[in-house]
mmCIF file of C-alpha atoms in Angstrom:
data_model
loop_
_atom_site.group_PDB
_atom_site.id
_atom_site.type_symbol
_atom_site.label_atom_id
_atom_site.label_comp_id
_atom_site.label_asym_id
_atom_site.label_seq_id
_atom_site.Cartn_x
_atom_site.Cartn_y
_atom_site.Cartn_z
ATOM 1 C CA MET A 1 51.414 18.166 157.773
ATOM 2 C CA CYS A 2 53.943 18.125 160.618
ATOM 3 C CA SER A 3 52.403 15.351 162.716
ATOM 4 C CA LEU A 4 55.613 13.347 163.050
ATOM 5 C CA PHE A 5 57.449 16.428 164.276
ATOM 6 C CA ASP A 6 55.108 16.609 167.248
ATOM 7 C CA MET A 7 56.892 13.517 168.612
ATOM 8 C CA THR A 8 60.041 15.541 169.369
ATOM 9 C CA LYS A 9 60.966 19.012 170.512
ATOM 10 C CA ASP A 10 64.454 18.883 169.045
ATOM 11 C CA PHE A 11 63.590 20.574 165.744
ATOM 12 C CA GLU A 12 60.933 22.638 163.989
ATOM 13 C CA CYS A 13 59.397 22.905 160.548
ATOM 14 C CA TYR A 14 58.038 25.848 158.592
ATOM 15 C CA LEU A 15 55.984 26.279 155.450
ATOM 16 C CA VAL A 16 58.031 28.356 153.010
ATOM 17 C CA GLY A 17 58.204 29.776 149.514
ATOM 18 C CA GLY A 18 55.401 29.905 146.983
ATOM 19 C CA ALA A 19 52.725 28.390 149.213
ATOM 20 C CA VAL A 20 53.089 31.193 151.764
ATOM 21 C CA ARG A 21 53.378 33.869 149.087
ATOM 22 C CA ASP A 22 50.332 32.653 147.168
ATOM 23 C CA ARG A 23 48.165 32.407 150.271
ATOM 24 C CA LEU A 24 49.031 36.003 151.124
ATOM 25 C CA LEU A 25 48.223 37.018 147.541
ATOM 26 C CA ARG A 26 44.985 35.001 147.636
ATOM 27 C CA ARG A 27 46.140 32.899 144.718
ATOM 28 C CA ALA A 28 45.561 29.175 144.286
ATOM 29 C CA ILE A 29 48.199 27.252 146.240
ATOM 30 C CA GLY A 30 50.029 24.486 144.443
ATOM 31 C CA ASP A 31 52.693 22.330 146.060
ATOM 32 C CA ARG A 32 53.549 23.075 149.666
ATOM 33 C CA ASP A 33 57.219 22.999 150.665
ATOM 34 C CA TRP A 34 58.563 22.819 154.204
ATOM 35 C CA VAL A 35 61.937 23.652 155.703
ATOM 36 C CA VAL A 36 63.178 21.718 158.724
ATOM 37 C CA VAL A 37 65.340 23.444 161.335
ATOM 38 C CA GLY A 38 67.499 21.622 163.868
ATOM 39 C CA SER A 39 67.375 18.149 162.330
ATOM 40 C CA SER A 40 69.771 15.967 160.343
ATOM 41 C CA GLN A 41 69.630 13.534 157.469
ATOM 42 C CA SER A 42 69.870 10.551 159.797
ATOM 43 C CA GLN A 43 66.994 11.827 161.954
ATOM 44 C CA MET A 44 64.784 12.440 158.933
ATOM 45 C CA LYS A 45 65.368 8.925 157.647
ATOM 46 C CA ALA A 46 64.745 7.479 161.091
ATOM 47 C CA LEU A 47 61.337 9.180 161.152
ATOM 48 C CA GLY A 48 60.417 7.540 157.856
ATOM 49 C CA TYR A 49 60.970 10.465 155.489
ATOM 50 C CA LEU A 50 61.963 9.389 151.979
ATOM 51 C CA PRO A 51 65.085 11.067 150.509
ATOM 52 C CA VAL A 52 64.518 12.407 146.987
ATOM 53 C CA GLY A 53 66.986 15.280 146.582
ATOM 54 C CA LYS A 54 70.035 14.616 144.405
ATOM 55 C CA ASN A 55 71.896 17.811 145.209
ATOM 56 C CA PHE A 56 70.047 18.976 148.315
ATOM 57 C CA PRO A 57 68.717 17.248 151.467
ATOM 58 C CA VAL A 58 65.045 16.980 150.455
ATOM 59 C CA TYR A 59 62.593 14.384 151.770
ATOM 60 C CA LEU A 60 59.003 13.331 151.178
ATOM 61 C CA HIS A 61 56.669 13.113 154.150
ATOM 62 C CA PRO A 62 55.680 9.416 154.520
ATOM 63 C CA GLU A 63 51.971 10.306 154.675
ATOM 64 C CA THR A 64 51.327 13.562 152.795
ATOM 65 C CA LYS A 65 54.216 13.183 150.296
ATOM 66 C CA GLU A 66 54.923 16.918 150.640
ATOM 67 C CA GLU A 67 58.562 17.999 150.381
ATOM 68 C CA TYR A 68 60.596 18.717 153.496
ATOM 69 C CA ALA A 69 64.095 20.162 153.085
ATOM 70 C CA LEU A 70 66.689 20.579 155.795
ATOM 71 C CA ALA A 71 67.558 24.202 156.435
ATOM 72 C CA ARG A 72 70.733 24.901 154.503
ATOM 73 C CA LYS A 73 73.306 27.432 153.431
ATOM 74 C CA GLU A 74 74.929 27.338 149.998
ATOM 75 C CA LEU A 75 78.394 28.263 148.807
ATOM 76 C CA LYS A 76 78.926 28.909 145.107
ATOM 77 C CA VAL A 77 81.728 26.610 143.909
ATOM 78 C CA GLY A 78 80.937 26.035 140.223
ATOM 79 C CA LEU A 79 79.034 27.235 137.199
ATOM 80 C CA GLY A 80 75.358 27.110 136.516
ATOM 81 C CA HIS A 81 72.228 26.352 138.485
ATOM 82 C CA SER A 82 73.649 23.430 140.472
ATOM 83 C CA GLY A 83 77.224 24.594 141.139
ATOM 84 C CA PHE A 84 76.791 24.897 144.913
ATOM 85 C CA GLU A 85 78.288 23.328 148.006
ATOM 86 C CA VAL A 86 75.580 22.723 150.610
ATOM 87 C CA ASP A 87 75.808 23.017 154.387
ATOM 88 C CA ASP A 88 72.763 21.341 155.972
ATOM 89 C CA SER A 89 74.021 20.995 159.527
ATOM 90 C CA SER A 90 71.500 21.102 162.372
ATOM 91 C CA THR A 91 72.856 24.495 163.485
ATOM 92 C CA ILE A 92 71.569 26.311 160.361
ATOM 93 C CA THR A 93 68.861 28.769 161.378
ATOM 94 C CA LEU A 94 65.620 29.554 159.612
ATOM 95 C CA GLU A 95 66.846 33.050 158.783
ATOM 96 C CA GLU A 96 70.038 31.668 157.235
ATOM 97 C CA ASP A 97 67.917 29.373 155.046
ATOM 98 C CA LEU A 98 65.600 32.195 153.994
ATOM 99 C CA PHE A 99 68.609 34.409 153.210
ATOM 100 C CA ARG A 100 69.621 32.129 150.320
ATOM 101 C CA ARG A 101 66.252 32.496 148.576
ATOM 102 C CA ASP A 102 65.741 34.583 145.453
ATOM 103 C CA LEU A 103 63.067 37.175 146.241
ATOM 104 C CA THR A 104 61.813 38.739 149.447
ATOM 105 C CA ILE A 105 58.245 37.624 148.731
ATOM 106 C CA ASN A 106 59.557 34.030 148.542
ATOM 107 C CA ALA A 107 61.523 34.392 151.790
ATOM 108 C CA ILE A 108 58.556 34.429 154.145
ATOM 109 C CA ALA A 109 58.005 31.412 156.415
ATOM 110 C CA GLU A 110 54.969 30.269 158.395
ATOM 111 C CA ASP A 111 55.161 28.078 161.487
ATOM 112 C CA VAL A 112 52.701 25.321 162.386
ATOM 113 C CA HIS A 113 50.623 27.829 164.357
ATOM 114 C CA GLY A 114 50.209 30.174 161.386
ATOM 115 C CA GLN A 115 52.712 32.739 162.650
ATOM 116 C CA LEU A 116 54.651 34.497 159.864
ATOM 117 C CA ILE A 117 58.426 34.942 159.970
ATOM 118 C CA ASP A 118 59.542 37.706 157.619
ATOM 119 C CA PRO A 119 63.192 38.695 158.173
ATOM 120 C CA PHE A 120 63.637 40.361 154.759
ATOM 121 C CA ASN A 121 60.475 42.481 154.533
ATOM 122 C CA GLY A 122 58.672 40.328 152.018
ATOM 123 C CA LEU A 123 55.303 41.413 153.425
ATOM 124 C CA ALA A 124 56.154 45.034 152.686
ATOM 125 C CA ASP A 125 57.121 44.131 149.112
ATOM 126 C CA ILE A 126 53.841 42.249 148.678
ATOM 127 C CA GLU A 127 52.079 45.417 149.790
ATOM 128 C CA LYS A 128 54.174 47.497 147.366
ATOM 129 C CA LYS A 129 53.822 44.857 144.618
ATOM 130 C CA VAL A 130 57.568 44.677 144.059
ATOM 131 C CA LEU A 131 59.784 41.757 143.049
ATOM 132 C CA ARG A 132 63.025 42.402 144.946
ATOM 133 C CA HIS A 133 66.057 40.174 145.535
ATOM 134 C CA VAL A 134 66.919 39.105 149.074
ATOM 135 C CA SER A 135 70.686 39.592 148.816
ATOM 136 C CA GLU A 136 73.597 39.997 146.420
ATOM 137 C CA ALA A 137 73.788 36.184 146.367
ATOM 138 C CA PHE A 138 70.976 36.452 143.824
ATOM 139 C CA VAL A 139 73.599 36.533 141.064
ATOM 140 C CA GLU A 140 74.976 33.111 142.024
ATOM 141 C CA ASP A 141 72.075 31.241 140.406
ATOM 142 C CA PRO A 142 71.510 32.336 136.785
ATOM 143 C CA LEU A 143 68.150 30.537 136.599
ATOM 144 C CA ARG A 144 66.778 33.291 138.835
ATOM 145 C CA VAL A 145 66.822 35.682 135.894
ATOM 146 C CA PHE A 146 64.202 33.539 134.160
ATOM 147 C CA ARG A 147 62.296 32.849 137.373
ATOM 148 C CA VAL A 148 61.872 36.537 138.110
ATOM 149 C CA ALA A 149 60.707 37.193 134.547
ATOM 150 C CA ARG A 150 58.252 34.302 134.780
ATOM 151 C CA LEU A 151 56.921 35.466 138.152
ATOM 152 C CA ALA A 152 56.443 38.945 136.692
ATOM 153 C CA ALA A 153 54.258 37.334 133.999
ATOM 154 C CA GLU A 154 52.256 35.495 136.658
ATOM 155 C CA LEU A 155 51.850 38.601 138.832
ATOM 156 C CA PRO A 156 50.991 41.377 136.347
ATOM 157 C CA ASP A 157 50.449 43.954 139.086
ATOM 158 C CA PHE A 158 54.038 43.531 140.302
ATOM 159 C CA SER A 159 57.099 45.281 138.952
ATOM 160 C CA VAL A 160 60.749 44.253 139.157
ATOM 161 C CA ALA A 161 62.764 46.451 141.514
ATOM 162 C CA GLU A 162 65.336 48.474 139.601
ATOM 163 C CA GLU A 163 68.206 47.165 141.711
ATOM 164 C CA THR A 164 67.051 43.598 141.029
ATOM 165 C CA ARG A 165 66.833 44.287 137.311
ATOM 166 C CA GLU A 166 70.407 45.590 137.455
ATOM 167 C CA LEU A 167 71.591 42.340 139.034
ATOM 168 C CA MET A 168 69.739 40.395 136.346
ATOM 169 C CA SER A 169 71.614 42.438 133.744
ATOM 170 C CA VAL A 170 74.915 41.634 135.431
ATOM 171 C CA VAL A 171 74.162 37.905 135.285
ATOM 172 C CA SER A 172 73.078 38.116 131.634
ATOM 173 C CA GLN A 173 76.001 40.200 130.431
ATOM 174 C CA LYS A 174 78.549 37.963 132.152
ATOM 175 C CA GLY A 175 77.282 35.047 130.053
ATOM 176 C CA GLU A 176 76.039 33.105 133.078
ATOM 177 C CA LEU A 177 72.782 32.166 131.352
ATOM 178 C CA THR A 178 74.691 29.950 128.926
ATOM 179 C CA GLN A 179 75.493 27.633 131.845
ATOM 180 C CA LEU A 180 71.836 26.656 132.186
ATOM 181 C CA SER A 181 70.345 23.570 130.575
ATOM 182 C CA ALA A 182 67.867 23.950 127.729
ATOM 183 C CA GLU A 183 65.345 21.958 129.750
ATOM 184 C CA ARG A 184 65.436 24.479 132.613
ATOM 185 C CA VAL A 185 65.015 27.466 130.320
ATOM 186 C CA TRP A 186 62.249 25.758 128.360
ATOM 187 C CA LEU A 187 60.315 24.960 131.547
ATOM 188 C CA GLU A 188 60.402 28.578 132.710
ATOM 189 C CA MET A 189 59.283 29.803 129.292
ATOM 190 C CA VAL A 190 56.391 27.324 129.060
ATOM 191 C CA ARG A 191 55.227 28.269 132.538
ATOM 192 C CA ALA A 192 55.360 31.914 131.473
ATOM 193 C CA LEU A 193 53.353 31.133 128.328
ATOM 194 C CA GLY A 194 50.624 29.796 130.598
ATOM 195 C CA ALA A 195 50.682 32.901 132.783
ATOM 196 C CA PHE A 196 48.211 35.784 132.882
ATOM 197 C CA ARG A 197 50.474 38.095 130.897
ATOM 198 C CA PRO A 198 53.144 36.065 129.040
ATOM 199 C CA GLU A 199 54.500 39.062 127.125
ATOM 200 C CA THR A 200 55.882 40.383 130.421
ATOM 201 C CA PHE A 201 58.278 37.418 130.590
ATOM 202 C CA PHE A 202 59.930 38.475 127.337
ATOM 203 C CA ASP A 203 59.721 42.193 128.103
ATOM 204 C CA VAL A 204 61.537 41.752 131.419
ATOM 205 C CA LEU A 205 64.205 39.588 129.803
ATOM 206 C CA ASP A 206 64.638 42.077 126.969
ATOM 207 C CA SER A 207 65.167 44.863 129.506
ATOM 208 C CA CYS A 208 68.062 43.036 131.199
ATOM 209 C CA PHE A 209 69.775 41.455 128.143
ATOM 210 C CA GLY A 210 68.238 38.110 129.128
ATOM 211 C CA LEU A 211 67.121 37.248 125.582
ATOM 212 C CA THR A 212 70.587 37.311 124.052
ATOM 213 C CA ASP A 213 71.725 33.747 124.699
ATOM 214 C CA TRP A 214 68.486 31.770 124.486
ATOM 215 C CA PHE A 215 65.970 33.952 122.621
ATOM 216 C CA PRO A 216 67.959 36.183 120.221
ATOM 217 C CA GLU A 217 65.143 35.984 117.642
ATOM 218 C CA LEU A 218 62.863 37.866 120.063
ATOM 219 C CA ILE A 219 65.081 40.843 120.895
ATOM 220 C CA GLY A 220 63.152 44.068 120.454
ATOM 221 C CA ARG A 221 59.990 42.345 119.205
ATOM 222 C CA ASP A 222 56.516 43.446 120.250
ATOM 223 C CA ILE A 223 54.609 40.242 120.968
ATOM 224 C CA ALA A 224 50.830 40.024 121.419
ATOM 225 C CA PHE A 225 49.267 36.914 122.924
ATOM 226 C CA THR A 226 45.681 35.689 122.939
ATOM 227 C CA ASP A 227 44.005 33.331 125.406
ATOM 228 C CA GLY A 228 45.168 30.069 123.827
ATOM 229 C CA ASP A 229 47.200 27.309 125.432
ATOM 230 C CA SER A 230 50.988 27.336 125.655
ATOM 231 C CA ILE A 231 51.372 25.805 122.171
ATOM 232 C CA ASP A 232 49.196 28.505 120.624
ATOM 233 C CA ARG A 233 51.120 31.183 122.465
ATOM 234 C CA TYR A 234 54.421 29.699 121.347
ATOM 235 C CA CYS A 235 53.185 30.025 117.754
ATOM 236 C CA GLU A 236 52.240 33.635 118.509
ATOM 237 C CA LEU A 237 55.910 34.478 118.854
ATOM 238 C CA ASN A 238 55.351 34.878 115.095
ATOM 239 C CA LEU A 239 58.771 33.930 113.830
ATOM 240 C CA SER A 240 59.717 32.648 110.418
ATOM 241 C CA ARG A 241 59.962 28.886 110.026
ATOM 242 C CA ASP A 242 63.766 29.035 110.045
ATOM 243 C CA SER A 243 63.746 31.134 113.210
ATOM 244 C CA PHE A 244 61.259 28.800 114.901
ATOM 245 C CA ASP A 245 63.460 25.843 113.970
ATOM 246 C CA ALA A 246 66.556 27.557 115.371
ATOM 247 C CA LEU A 247 64.746 28.475 118.587
ATOM 248 C CA GLY A 248 63.266 24.996 118.932
ATOM 249 C CA LYS A 249 66.636 23.338 118.423
ATOM 250 C CA ARG A 250 68.277 25.623 120.985
ATOM 251 C CA LEU A 251 65.567 25.004 123.583
ATOM 252 C CA LYS A 252 65.048 21.332 122.682
ATOM 253 C CA SER A 253 61.364 22.026 122.284
ATOM 254 C CA PRO A 254 58.904 19.102 122.314
ATOM 255 C CA LYS A 255 57.662 17.823 118.983
ATOM 256 C CA SER A 256 54.140 19.209 119.504
ATOM 257 C CA TYR A 257 55.488 22.773 119.747
ATOM 258 C CA LEU A 258 57.876 22.279 116.839
ATOM 259 C CA ILE A 259 55.185 20.987 114.465
ATOM 260 C CA ALA A 260 52.602 23.606 115.447
ATOM 261 C CA SER A 261 55.078 26.462 115.014
ATOM 262 C CA ARG A 262 56.182 25.157 111.620
ATOM 263 C CA TYR A 263 52.609 24.928 110.350
ATOM 264 C CA TRP A 264 51.701 28.340 111.726
ATOM 265 C CA SER A 265 54.766 30.079 110.269
ATOM 266 C CA SER A 266 54.333 28.338 106.918
ATOM 267 C CA TYR A 267 50.585 28.543 106.383
ATOM 268 C CA ASN A 268 48.933 31.182 108.569
ATOM 269 C CA LYS A 269 48.918 33.801 105.792
ATOM 270 C CA LEU A 270 47.373 31.396 103.305
ATOM 271 C CA ILE A 271 44.733 30.282 105.797
ATOM 272 C CA LYS A 272 43.830 33.872 106.662
ATOM 273 C CA GLN A 273 43.391 34.596 102.935
ATOM 274 C CA TRP A 274 41.929 31.231 102.032
ATOM 275 C CA GLN A 275 39.047 32.637 99.982
ATOM 276 C CA SER A 276 41.428 34.336 97.555
ATOM 277 C CA ALA A 277 43.964 31.490 97.478
ATOM 278 C CA SER A 278 44.032 28.989 94.654
ATOM 279 C CA GLN A 279 42.375 25.641 95.339
ATOM 280 C CA GLU A 280 45.680 23.946 94.499
ATOM 281 C CA ASP A 281 47.548 25.966 97.137
ATOM 282 C CA LEU A 282 44.847 25.361 99.749
ATOM 283 C CA TYR A 283 44.876 21.645 99.041
ATOM 284 C CA ASP A 284 48.672 21.548 99.226
ATOM 285 C CA CYS A 285 48.523 23.293 102.607
ATOM 286 C CA LEU A 286 45.923 20.845 103.979
ATOM 287 C CA GLU A 287 47.773 17.820 102.647
ATOM 288 C CA LYS A 288 51.085 18.910 104.195
ATOM 289 C CA MET A 289 49.307 19.310 107.531
ATOM 290 C CA LYS A 290 48.187 15.662 107.148
ATOM 291 C CA VAL A 291 44.547 16.698 107.443
ATOM 292 C CA PHE A 292 43.393 13.465 105.780
ATOM 293 C CA HIS A 293 44.898 11.434 108.617
ATOM 294 C CA GLU A 294 43.870 13.692 111.520
ATOM 295 C CA THR A 295 42.504 17.208 111.771
ATOM 296 C CA LYS A 296 44.156 18.353 115.014
ATOM 297 C CA HIS A 297 46.870 20.393 113.299
ATOM 298 C CA VAL A 298 44.558 22.299 110.990
ATOM 299 C CA ASP A 299 42.042 22.712 113.834
ATOM 300 C CA ARG A 300 44.709 24.416 115.927
ATOM 301 C CA LEU A 301 45.742 26.649 113.040
ATOM 302 C CA LEU A 302 42.127 27.640 112.343
ATOM 303 C CA ASN A 303 41.410 28.364 116.004
ATOM 304 C CA LEU A 304 44.581 30.393 116.341
ATOM 305 C CA ALA A 305 43.997 32.340 113.134
ATOM 306 C CA SER A 306 40.411 33.102 114.143
ATOM 307 C CA ARG A 307 41.658 34.871 117.272
ATOM 308 C CA HIS A 308 43.656 37.253 115.108
ATOM 309 C CA GLY A 309 40.767 38.420 112.940
ATOM 310 C CA SER A 310 37.509 37.361 111.333
ATOM 311 C CA TYR A 311 38.066 35.373 108.182
ATOM 312 C CA GLU A 312 34.955 33.171 108.007
ATOM 313 C CA PHE A 313 36.872 30.194 109.341
ATOM 314 C CA GLU A 314 33.737 28.257 110.217
ATOM 315 C CA MET A 315 33.027 28.033 106.495
ATOM 316 C CA LEU A 316 36.548 26.782 105.861
ATOM 317 C CA ARG A 317 36.276 24.349 108.783
ATOM 318 C CA SER A 318 33.103 22.940 107.259
ATOM 319 C CA ILE A 319 34.812 22.572 103.885
ATOM 320 C CA VAL A 320 37.724 20.718 105.499
ATOM 321 C CA VAL A 321 35.386 18.332 107.331
ATOM 322 C CA ASP A 322 33.457 17.605 104.137
ATOM 323 C CA LEU A 323 36.650 17.205 102.119
ATOM 324 C CA CYS A 324 38.016 14.650 104.591
ATOM 325 C CA SER A 325 34.834 12.573 104.362
ATOM 326 C CA LEU A 326 34.397 12.988 100.628
ATOM 327 C CA GLU A 327 33.318 9.881 98.720
ATOM 328 C CA LEU A 328 35.528 9.919 95.646
ATOM 329 C CA GLY A 329 33.603 7.263 93.693
ATOM 330 C CA LEU A 330 36.744 5.625 92.305
ATOM 331 C CA ASP A 331 36.324 2.442 90.256
ATOM 332 C CA ARG A 332 38.449 -0.670 90.668
ATOM 333 C CA GLU A 333 40.791 0.320 87.844
ATOM 334 C CA ALA A 334 41.508 3.704 89.426
ATOM 335 C CA LEU A 335 42.078 2.165 92.839
ATOM 336 C CA MET A 336 44.658 -0.252 91.431
ATOM 337 C CA SER A 337 46.458 2.400 89.416
ATOM 338 C CA ARG A 338 49.989 3.419 90.284
ATOM 339 C CA GLU A 339 48.789 6.981 89.957
ATOM 340 C CA ILE A 340 46.123 6.575 92.641
ATOM 341 C CA GLY A 341 47.602 9.448 94.670
ATOM 342 C CA SER A 342 47.365 11.858 91.769
ATOM 343 C CA VAL A 343 43.834 10.686 90.959
ATOM 344 C CA ILE A 344 42.682 11.311 94.539
ATOM 345 C CA LYS A 345 44.344 14.719 94.553
ATOM 346 C CA GLU A 346 42.644 15.712 91.300
ATOM 347 C CA LYS A 347 39.251 14.586 92.583
ATOM 348 C CA ARG A 348 39.610 16.535 95.794
ATOM 349 C CA ILE A 349 40.811 19.724 94.070
ATOM 350 C CA GLU A 350 37.951 19.427 91.614
ATOM 351 C CA TRP A 351 35.539 19.202 94.549
ATOM 352 C CA LEU A 352 37.188 22.243 96.170
ATOM 353 C CA LYS A 353 36.716 24.275 93.004
ATOM 354 C CA GLU A 354 33.036 23.370 93.015
ATOM 355 C CA GLN A 355 32.729 24.603 96.604
ATOM 356 C CA TYR A 356 34.394 27.903 95.707
ATOM 357 C CA ARG A 357 31.908 28.415 92.872
ATOM 358 C CA ASN A 358 29.080 27.808 95.303
#
């Protein structure tokens, strides 16, 4: 908490940002961030706070490990998310610090006594369920376009204020989003995929030209998500393999997302129609998904496909399990043959054909 601040009356600290917003919205509170007013970097270090910020004066509390940032003002001096010059002098006020924040509902502070400080009417916007920018400085950080879209996905009852959407369009159409790193954009998208209504993330971006630079494959698409994890929902973007590869390369997607999306785009139609597919095609699909080494990839595909219709996947799942444990009964000569791979394949396809007849 703020126990070390009780030793001096020279400065104050306030809980800010998402922790205050989420408590007011009765949502689960994650990390708690504090802003310190009237202090300096030397004072923070003297009190035992550990500096961790590369671009901003941020410190970890020596006991709670929560983040404490000196109140600051920012001047835009370069491109992108980090192109700012920071003023963290002890004369910066709480209101000046809150003024630099993105949305009014994120610009509410709470003092150590639980008193709320709301200079930009964030409480009113919580009541109205509106995501509204604090000031015109919103356009100085292009990452805010994605943050607003992600927050809209997390708060499905909220809408983006029209004037805020217009500023998002300005940022997008000026090409500012290209200054962001793939890692930053990916993180916002993955967080949105885990949200209550992930389609809102893409809808909001589509409405302000925010898909153009990073998600051109998704422009104008109607996307429906189920209740799977973020990898499942990434697959549910339902792109072709080439489009998934292009998107994954652009966003530097992790290997787990890349592989799952490739398998889904390549084989979901065959899996959904597995009973009418040839045994050779089904076997080829299973083999390419490395099902004989581990079943996690085909398990994900079956689970995902089952949420998009009823195709008797439990029967197929049982067949896959039995196929993987099948005793092939190969003699020594067959095992030593150079054609062992072809022999195993033939045996397994023969077994599959028997299952189809049954």
